[in-house]
PDB file of C-alpha atoms in Angstrom:
ATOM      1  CA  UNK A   1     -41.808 -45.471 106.512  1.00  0.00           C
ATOM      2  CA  UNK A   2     -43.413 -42.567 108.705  1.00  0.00           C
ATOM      3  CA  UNK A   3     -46.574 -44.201 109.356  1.00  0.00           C
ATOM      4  CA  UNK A   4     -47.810 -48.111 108.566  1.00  0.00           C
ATOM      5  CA  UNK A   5     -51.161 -48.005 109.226  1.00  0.00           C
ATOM      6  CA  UNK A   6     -54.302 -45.556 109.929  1.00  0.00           C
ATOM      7  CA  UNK A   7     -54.207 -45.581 113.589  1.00  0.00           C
ATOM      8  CA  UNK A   8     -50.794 -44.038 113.643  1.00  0.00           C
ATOM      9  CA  UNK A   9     -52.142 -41.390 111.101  1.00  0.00           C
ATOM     10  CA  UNK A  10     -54.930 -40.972 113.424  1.00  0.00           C
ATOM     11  CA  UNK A  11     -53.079 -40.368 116.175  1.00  0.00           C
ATOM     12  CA  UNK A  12     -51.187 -38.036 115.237  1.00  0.00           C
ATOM     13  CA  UNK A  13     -54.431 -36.184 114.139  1.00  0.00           C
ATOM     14  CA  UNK A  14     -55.346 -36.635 118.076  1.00  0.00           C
ATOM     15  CA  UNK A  15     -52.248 -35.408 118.858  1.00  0.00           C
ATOM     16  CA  UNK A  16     -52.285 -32.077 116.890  1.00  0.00           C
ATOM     17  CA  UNK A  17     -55.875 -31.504 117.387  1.00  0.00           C
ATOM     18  CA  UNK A  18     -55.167 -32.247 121.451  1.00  0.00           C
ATOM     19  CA  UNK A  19     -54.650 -28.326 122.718  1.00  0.00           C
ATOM     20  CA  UNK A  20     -58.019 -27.849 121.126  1.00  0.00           C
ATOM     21  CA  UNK A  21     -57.344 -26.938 117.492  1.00  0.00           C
ATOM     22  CA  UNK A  22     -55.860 -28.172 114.465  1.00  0.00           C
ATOM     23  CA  UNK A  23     -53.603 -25.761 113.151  1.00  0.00           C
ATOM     24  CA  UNK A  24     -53.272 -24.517 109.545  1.00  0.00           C
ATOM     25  CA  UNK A  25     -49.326 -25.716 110.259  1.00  0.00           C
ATOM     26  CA  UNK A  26     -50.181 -28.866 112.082  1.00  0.00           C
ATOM     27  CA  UNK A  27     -52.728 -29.695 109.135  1.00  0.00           C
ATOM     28  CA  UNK A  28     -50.054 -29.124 106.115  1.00  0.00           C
ATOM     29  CA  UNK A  29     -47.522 -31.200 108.489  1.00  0.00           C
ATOM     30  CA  UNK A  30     -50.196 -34.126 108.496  1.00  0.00           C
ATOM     31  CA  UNK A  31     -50.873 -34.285 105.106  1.00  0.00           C
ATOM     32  CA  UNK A  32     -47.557 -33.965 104.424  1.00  0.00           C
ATOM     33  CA  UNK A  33     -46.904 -37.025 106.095  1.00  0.00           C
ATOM     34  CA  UNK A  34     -49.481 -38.749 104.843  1.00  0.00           C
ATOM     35  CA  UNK A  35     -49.055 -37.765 101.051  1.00  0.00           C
ATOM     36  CA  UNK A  36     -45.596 -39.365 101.412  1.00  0.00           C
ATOM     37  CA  UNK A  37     -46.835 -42.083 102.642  1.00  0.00           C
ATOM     38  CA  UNK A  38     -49.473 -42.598 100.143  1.00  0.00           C
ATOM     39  CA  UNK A  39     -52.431 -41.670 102.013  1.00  0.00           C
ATOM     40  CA  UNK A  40     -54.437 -39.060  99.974  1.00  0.00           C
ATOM     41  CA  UNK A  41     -55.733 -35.790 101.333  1.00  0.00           C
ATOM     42  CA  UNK A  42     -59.418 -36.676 101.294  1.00  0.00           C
ATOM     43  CA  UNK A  43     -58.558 -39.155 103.657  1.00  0.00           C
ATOM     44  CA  UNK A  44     -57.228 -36.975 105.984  1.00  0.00           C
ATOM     45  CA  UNK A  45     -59.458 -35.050 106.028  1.00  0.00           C
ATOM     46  CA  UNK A  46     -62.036 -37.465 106.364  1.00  0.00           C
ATOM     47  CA  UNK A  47     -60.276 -39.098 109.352  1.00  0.00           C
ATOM     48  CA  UNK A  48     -60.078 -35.422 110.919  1.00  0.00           C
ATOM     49  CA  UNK A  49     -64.094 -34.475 110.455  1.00  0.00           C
ATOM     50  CA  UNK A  50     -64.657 -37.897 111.875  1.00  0.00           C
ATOM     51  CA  UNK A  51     -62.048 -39.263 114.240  1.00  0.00           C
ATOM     52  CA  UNK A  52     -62.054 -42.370 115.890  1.00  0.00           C
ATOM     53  CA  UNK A  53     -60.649 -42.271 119.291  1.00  0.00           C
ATOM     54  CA  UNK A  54     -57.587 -43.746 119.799  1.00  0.00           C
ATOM     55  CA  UNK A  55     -57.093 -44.053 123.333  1.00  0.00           C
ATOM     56  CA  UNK A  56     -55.352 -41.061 125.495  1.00  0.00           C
ATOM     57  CA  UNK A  57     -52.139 -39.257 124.187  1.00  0.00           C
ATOM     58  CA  UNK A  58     -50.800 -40.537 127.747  1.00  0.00           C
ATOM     59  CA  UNK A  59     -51.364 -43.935 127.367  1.00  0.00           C
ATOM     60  CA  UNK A  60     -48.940 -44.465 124.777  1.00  0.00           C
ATOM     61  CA  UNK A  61     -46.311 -46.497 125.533  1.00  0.00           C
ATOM     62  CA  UNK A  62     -42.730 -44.553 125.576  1.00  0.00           C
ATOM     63  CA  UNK A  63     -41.730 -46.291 122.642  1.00  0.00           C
ATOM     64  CA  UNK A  64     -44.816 -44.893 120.666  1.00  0.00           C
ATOM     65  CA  UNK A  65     -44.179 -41.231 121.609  1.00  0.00           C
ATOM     66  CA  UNK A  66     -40.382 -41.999 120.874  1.00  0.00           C
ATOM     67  CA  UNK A  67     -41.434 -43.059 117.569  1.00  0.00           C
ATOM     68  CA  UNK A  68     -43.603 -40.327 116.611  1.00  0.00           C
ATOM     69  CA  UNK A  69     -40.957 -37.704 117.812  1.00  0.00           C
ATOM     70  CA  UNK A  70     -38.224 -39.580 115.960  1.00  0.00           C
ATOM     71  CA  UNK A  71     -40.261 -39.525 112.306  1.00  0.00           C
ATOM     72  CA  UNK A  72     -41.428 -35.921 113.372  1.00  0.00           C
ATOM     73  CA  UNK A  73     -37.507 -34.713 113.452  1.00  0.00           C
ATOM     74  CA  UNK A  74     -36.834 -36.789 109.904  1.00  0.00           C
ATOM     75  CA  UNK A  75     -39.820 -35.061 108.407  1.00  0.00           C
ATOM     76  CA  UNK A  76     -38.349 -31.752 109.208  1.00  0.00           C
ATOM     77  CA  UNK A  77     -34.826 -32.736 107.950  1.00  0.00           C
ATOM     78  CA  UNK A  78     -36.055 -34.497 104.872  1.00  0.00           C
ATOM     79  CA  UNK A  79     -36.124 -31.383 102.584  1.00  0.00           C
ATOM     80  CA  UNK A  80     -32.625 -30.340 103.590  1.00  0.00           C
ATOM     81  CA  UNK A  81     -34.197 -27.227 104.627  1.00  0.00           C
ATOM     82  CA  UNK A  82     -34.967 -26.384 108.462  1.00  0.00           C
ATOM     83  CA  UNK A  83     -37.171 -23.301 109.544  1.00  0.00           C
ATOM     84  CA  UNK A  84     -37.721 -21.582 112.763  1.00  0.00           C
ATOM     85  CA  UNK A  85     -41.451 -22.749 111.705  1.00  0.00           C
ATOM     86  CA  UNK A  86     -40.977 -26.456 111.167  1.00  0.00           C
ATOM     87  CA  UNK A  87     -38.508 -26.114 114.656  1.00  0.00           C
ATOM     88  CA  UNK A  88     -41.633 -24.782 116.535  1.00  0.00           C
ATOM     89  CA  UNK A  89     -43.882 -26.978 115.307  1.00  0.00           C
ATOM     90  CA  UNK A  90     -42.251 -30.004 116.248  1.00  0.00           C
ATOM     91  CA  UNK A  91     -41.243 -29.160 119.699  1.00  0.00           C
ATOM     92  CA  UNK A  92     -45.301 -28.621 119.838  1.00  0.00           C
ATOM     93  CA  UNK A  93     -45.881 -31.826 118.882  1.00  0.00           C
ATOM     94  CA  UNK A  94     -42.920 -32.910 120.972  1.00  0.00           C
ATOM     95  CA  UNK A  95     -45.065 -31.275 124.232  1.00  0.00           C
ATOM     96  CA  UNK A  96     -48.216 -32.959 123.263  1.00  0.00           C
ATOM     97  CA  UNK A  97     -45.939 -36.118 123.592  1.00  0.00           C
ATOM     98  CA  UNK A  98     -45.033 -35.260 126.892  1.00  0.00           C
ATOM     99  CA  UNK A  99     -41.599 -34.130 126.332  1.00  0.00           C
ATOM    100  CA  UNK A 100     -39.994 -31.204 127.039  1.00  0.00           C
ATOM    101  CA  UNK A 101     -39.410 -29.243 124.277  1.00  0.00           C
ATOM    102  CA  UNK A 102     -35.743 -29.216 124.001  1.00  0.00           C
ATOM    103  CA  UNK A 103     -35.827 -33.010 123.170  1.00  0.00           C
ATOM    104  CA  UNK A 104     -36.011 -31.913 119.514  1.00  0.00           C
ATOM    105  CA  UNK A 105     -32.437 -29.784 119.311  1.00  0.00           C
ATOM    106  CA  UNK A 106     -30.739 -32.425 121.170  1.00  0.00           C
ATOM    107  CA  UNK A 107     -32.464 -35.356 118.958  1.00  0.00           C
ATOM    108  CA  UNK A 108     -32.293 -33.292 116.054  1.00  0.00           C
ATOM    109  CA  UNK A 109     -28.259 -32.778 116.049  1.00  0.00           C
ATOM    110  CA  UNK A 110     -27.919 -36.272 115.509  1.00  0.00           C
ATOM    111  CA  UNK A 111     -30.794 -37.270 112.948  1.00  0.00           C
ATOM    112  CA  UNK A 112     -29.604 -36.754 109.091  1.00  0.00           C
ATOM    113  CA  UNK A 113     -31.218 -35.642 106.426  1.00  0.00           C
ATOM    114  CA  UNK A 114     -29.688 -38.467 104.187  1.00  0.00           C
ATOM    115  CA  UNK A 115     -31.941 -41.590 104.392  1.00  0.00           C
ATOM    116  CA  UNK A 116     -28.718 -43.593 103.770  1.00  0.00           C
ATOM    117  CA  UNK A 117     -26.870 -42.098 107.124  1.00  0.00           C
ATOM    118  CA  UNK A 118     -28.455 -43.923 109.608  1.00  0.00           C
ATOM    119  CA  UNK A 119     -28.799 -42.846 113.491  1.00  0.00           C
ATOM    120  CA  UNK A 120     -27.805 -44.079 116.492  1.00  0.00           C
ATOM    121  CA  UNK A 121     -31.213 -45.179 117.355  1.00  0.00           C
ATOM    122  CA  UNK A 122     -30.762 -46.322 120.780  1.00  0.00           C
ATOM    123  CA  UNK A 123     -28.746 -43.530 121.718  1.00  0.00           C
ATOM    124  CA  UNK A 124     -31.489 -41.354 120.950  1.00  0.00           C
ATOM    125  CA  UNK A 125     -34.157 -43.426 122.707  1.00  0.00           C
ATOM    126  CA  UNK A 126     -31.842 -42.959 125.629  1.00  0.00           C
ATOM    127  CA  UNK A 127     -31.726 -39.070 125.162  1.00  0.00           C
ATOM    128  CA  UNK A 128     -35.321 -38.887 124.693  1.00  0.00           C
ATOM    129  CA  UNK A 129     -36.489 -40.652 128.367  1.00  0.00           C
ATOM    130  CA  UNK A 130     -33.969 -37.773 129.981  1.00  0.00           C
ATOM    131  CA  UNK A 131     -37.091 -35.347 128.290  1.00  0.00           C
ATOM    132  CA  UNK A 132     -39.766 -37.409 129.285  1.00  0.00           C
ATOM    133  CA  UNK A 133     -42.132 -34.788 131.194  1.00  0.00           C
ATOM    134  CA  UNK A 134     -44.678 -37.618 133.140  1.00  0.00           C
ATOM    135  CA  UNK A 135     -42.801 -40.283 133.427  1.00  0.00           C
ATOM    136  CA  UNK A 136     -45.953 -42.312 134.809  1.00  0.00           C
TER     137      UNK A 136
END
């Protein structure tokens, strides 16, 4: 599962919306997420017209922004069909994280697309805190 509750979905809102805008790209990526995750669109975009803050992008713990990076890259793989787009998107979302954007070719090469391949998860927890940009 992507996301388990609306806080998470709302927080990646924040985080999309946090440079100032929500992108046409960023908003199909959210719903998206959300649609396969059972959320419906209405929703979404009721949470985006009226968001609830959620607390600063920076004071998520490592583990959070490691988690939304890691279900970020899956999203992108899930359709067996990467573009240049979906690559730029995430490492935007991977910046708004606080991670250089690099993190998501070297996460990405060991992610699959098959749900029943499973990844090296603390491997690429490891990986991830070498991209950390504010290590506060």
């Amino acid at each position: 599962m992507i996301f388990s509750n609306e806080k998470q979905l709302r927080i990646l809102i924040e985080i999309a919306k946090s440079d100032g805008e929500l992108h046409p790209d960023e908003l199909s990526l959210i719903l998206r997420i959300a649609e396969g995750n059972g959320i419906d669109h209405d929703t979404v975009k009721n949470y985006i017209a009226e968001p609830k803050p959620s607390g600063k992008l920076e004071a998520l713990t490592f583990d959070q922004k490691f988690e939304y990076l890691y279900n970020i890259i899956l999203l992108m793989k899930a359709d067996r069909r990467i573009t240049f787009k979906e690559i730029k998107h995430c490492q935007n979302i991977a910046k708004k994280l606080g991670f250089n954007p690099t993190v998501v070719s070297e996460l990405s090469a060991h992610v699959y697309s098959d749900p029943s391949i499973s990844a090296d998860i603390n491997m690429l927890h490891n990986k991830a805190k070498k991209y950390l940009v504010n290590k506060a």
